[in-house]
């Protein structure tokens, strides 16, 4: 049974310590302004009980009838949770009224909710409001929540993605919070909120998301959405924000047969918080294959699909967003709708690749489930340098021979995922292939495909030891041959490029591109590279996903770190080297980049991250979100706002968000 009784709601309030400790959450103000106890007469949780007891708990919605009921109970502040009913031209007036210089409501502003109002919000959400305590606070001896054992645990598990995904506000790229309250610095600094939001709502039902959306829109609060916080650009952070934490929306349902105008076959219905690992596990259980990223913690229906999403299966089945059959979403006006090929079609187009935190809060998606596939491939680790068998010159000759064959491999549903790390100035390189594989291919065919390259390598004296594998399903290939990626490194930033197939047409142009990539690596950049071509399979409905992806056969992520504590001038120089120098040289060959693994400072992000789809995405954004309720760096429409007090060479999320232009 999922009926949330009032008694339970009030008990839950008790679990939210920071508010409950203040004694505020159990009281409420009536229309006369008197503070009265909150009980089953004065307040009721703001969600309709499900009509069907078997229904997903997360489908419980906020309705006009409930709001009318709450208003009838003469509670204070209920109008802060009303939907916005304006549409079309009326709604665009809302946008016009927001003048340049206006900032999102921040703590200390007149419009910032009182603790009492936060308490009402907490009650309505059934106690789902969490006042932010940064994850590192337990490491600060002068902080009320200091806990040496918990601190040791966090320090030990810091680079594991779950440590951050399971916390309401922690993120995997601490750079953008201003590296505030880092657990490592507990004995030497103060814990402040920095770029962390002020509050988070732990969403387990649609109604909590609707309440948060309405509340933030009415008060002009900065609103962010955090799922797992894998984002590399600081998108799931924001100083003074209210955060909607979708990580706990975990439903997975398998449907044997689904029919849409363009698809007929099996499908999986997944909540917004379902992680890649959970999705693959479920698909394996039902004997099907699902398209997700390579890292197990990344959220499938969250930022991953919203941003397009590349996968080991992308050359065969397209981007993650090409798998989507329908999307459930809470819109900026607070309404909960479904977008598909037959309803809300503009939204359906935009939500598949147009970016996270832009058009609303996605609560669930239905995605295609493909038949089981054979997986054959290879892994290796090869080093070059004067203490190895491979001189650098031979290493690069071998690499160029591999790169030269990318167009022919892309014809073969390839996924070639490898990393090159310089071992230090003049000390050679380490190249890890993890893995190179072709979904659906037998090992014999795979070996035949790679043999010509291996023959070339042998002829030039390149030493390598391939380790081949074969599995009759994707899940085993993925669990056995993919690395676990560490996260939460500070002092590190990455950028990316999508190199189109046409760059190989002219050999001189192609070789100049190889030279430029090599020189960037020589200058200290890592190169995480993917040989794949996520073109949309025939019959896939058009979508807002980056048009540059469709042409790409080589996706490269580059970047570098810097020593902690360097001066602002040195820091600026590193940032400019990545964005202007390295990316400047490579943009000539690959104008596109990938918004989920891109450069937060990408100068023309509209073209790089969205390609020919930007203008239509922006039109849809204006219509659906005339309030600019959703904002994230490099998101569609984000150019209209900026973080106050930031140098233009690094977007930390530590200042106020203010409007710059119309
Ligand atoms: C170790 C690692 C491996 C990766 N591997 C891959 C890969 O193989 N392929 C690939 O394509 N990408 C990969 N990525 C990048 C990944 O796609 C992005 O980081 C993506 O944004 C993660 O989405 P999330 O929901 O997990 O993270 P979050 O940081 O929580 O969210 C990312 C963005 O989406 C928004 N968002 C989240 N949930 C919702 C929602 N319910 N509704 C609306 N907006 C929402 C957030 O506000 C934010 O703007 C990887 C990242 C890491 C750190
Ligand atoms: C919005 O419209 C609904 C349905 O017509 C109505 O019940 C509700 O009161 C309206 N809300 C506001 C804030 O006007
Ligand atoms: C309105 O409140 C009454 C009494 O508190 C309750 O019985 C009824 O179910 C509520 N209606 C809705 C739509 O929540
Ligand atoms: C941290 O790691 C240890 C050892 O790997 C494990 O026992 C513990 O449960 C982890 N803690 C968290 C919070 O993940
Ligand atoms: C802080 O100092 C204490 C006592 O010396 C030590 O046990 C602890 O590990 C230190 N904490 C951190 C985060 O370095
Ligand atoms: C949330 O993160 C998980 C794990 O990365 C992912 O599978 C899911 O799709 C994400 N949800 C959304 C709405 O992005
Ligand atoms: C290898 O090259 C590095 C960097 O140039 C140098 O420091 C080192 O001494 C060399 N080692 C040998 C064995 O030549």
XYZ file of N, CA and C and ligand atoms in Angstrom, residues 64-65 67-68 79 82-85 218 335, ligand 2:
47
model
N -5.235 20.091 -9.073
C -5.943 21.329 -8.713
C -6.884 21.088 -7.542
N -7.514 19.882 -7.513
C -8.463 19.579 -6.433
C -7.756 19.569 -5.079
N -4.975 21.169 -4.316
C -4.603 22.546 -3.959
C -5.823 23.305 -3.446
N -6.975 23.073 -4.078
C -8.195 23.743 -3.632
C -8.546 23.302 -2.210
N -0.787 29.324 -1.968
C -0.713 29.846 -3.343
C 0.700 29.730 -3.936
N 0.720 26.737 -6.344
C -0.229 26.636 -7.455
C 0.483 26.455 -8.798
N -0.227 25.811 -9.711
C 0.264 25.688 -11.086
C 0.199 27.045 -11.783
N 0.908 27.166 -12.891
C 0.743 28.357 -13.724
C -0.164 27.986 -14.886
N -1.268 28.715 -15.018
C -2.249 28.372 -16.048
C -2.081 29.185 -17.321
N 7.230 30.369 -8.480
C 6.513 31.479 -7.841
C 7.467 32.443 -7.140
N 2.772 21.173 -14.474
C 1.919 20.075 -14.970
C 2.755 18.860 -15.340
C -5.686 26.698 -12.974
O -6.723 26.017 -13.668
C -7.354 24.985 -12.896
C -8.291 24.201 -13.790
O -9.021 25.036 -14.626
C -8.046 25.623 -11.698
O -8.667 24.634 -10.909
C -6.989 26.332 -10.868
O -7.568 27.001 -9.785
C -6.218 27.338 -11.716
N -5.091 27.831 -10.926
C -4.804 29.118 -10.835
C -3.613 29.488 -10.006
O -5.462 29.970 -11.387
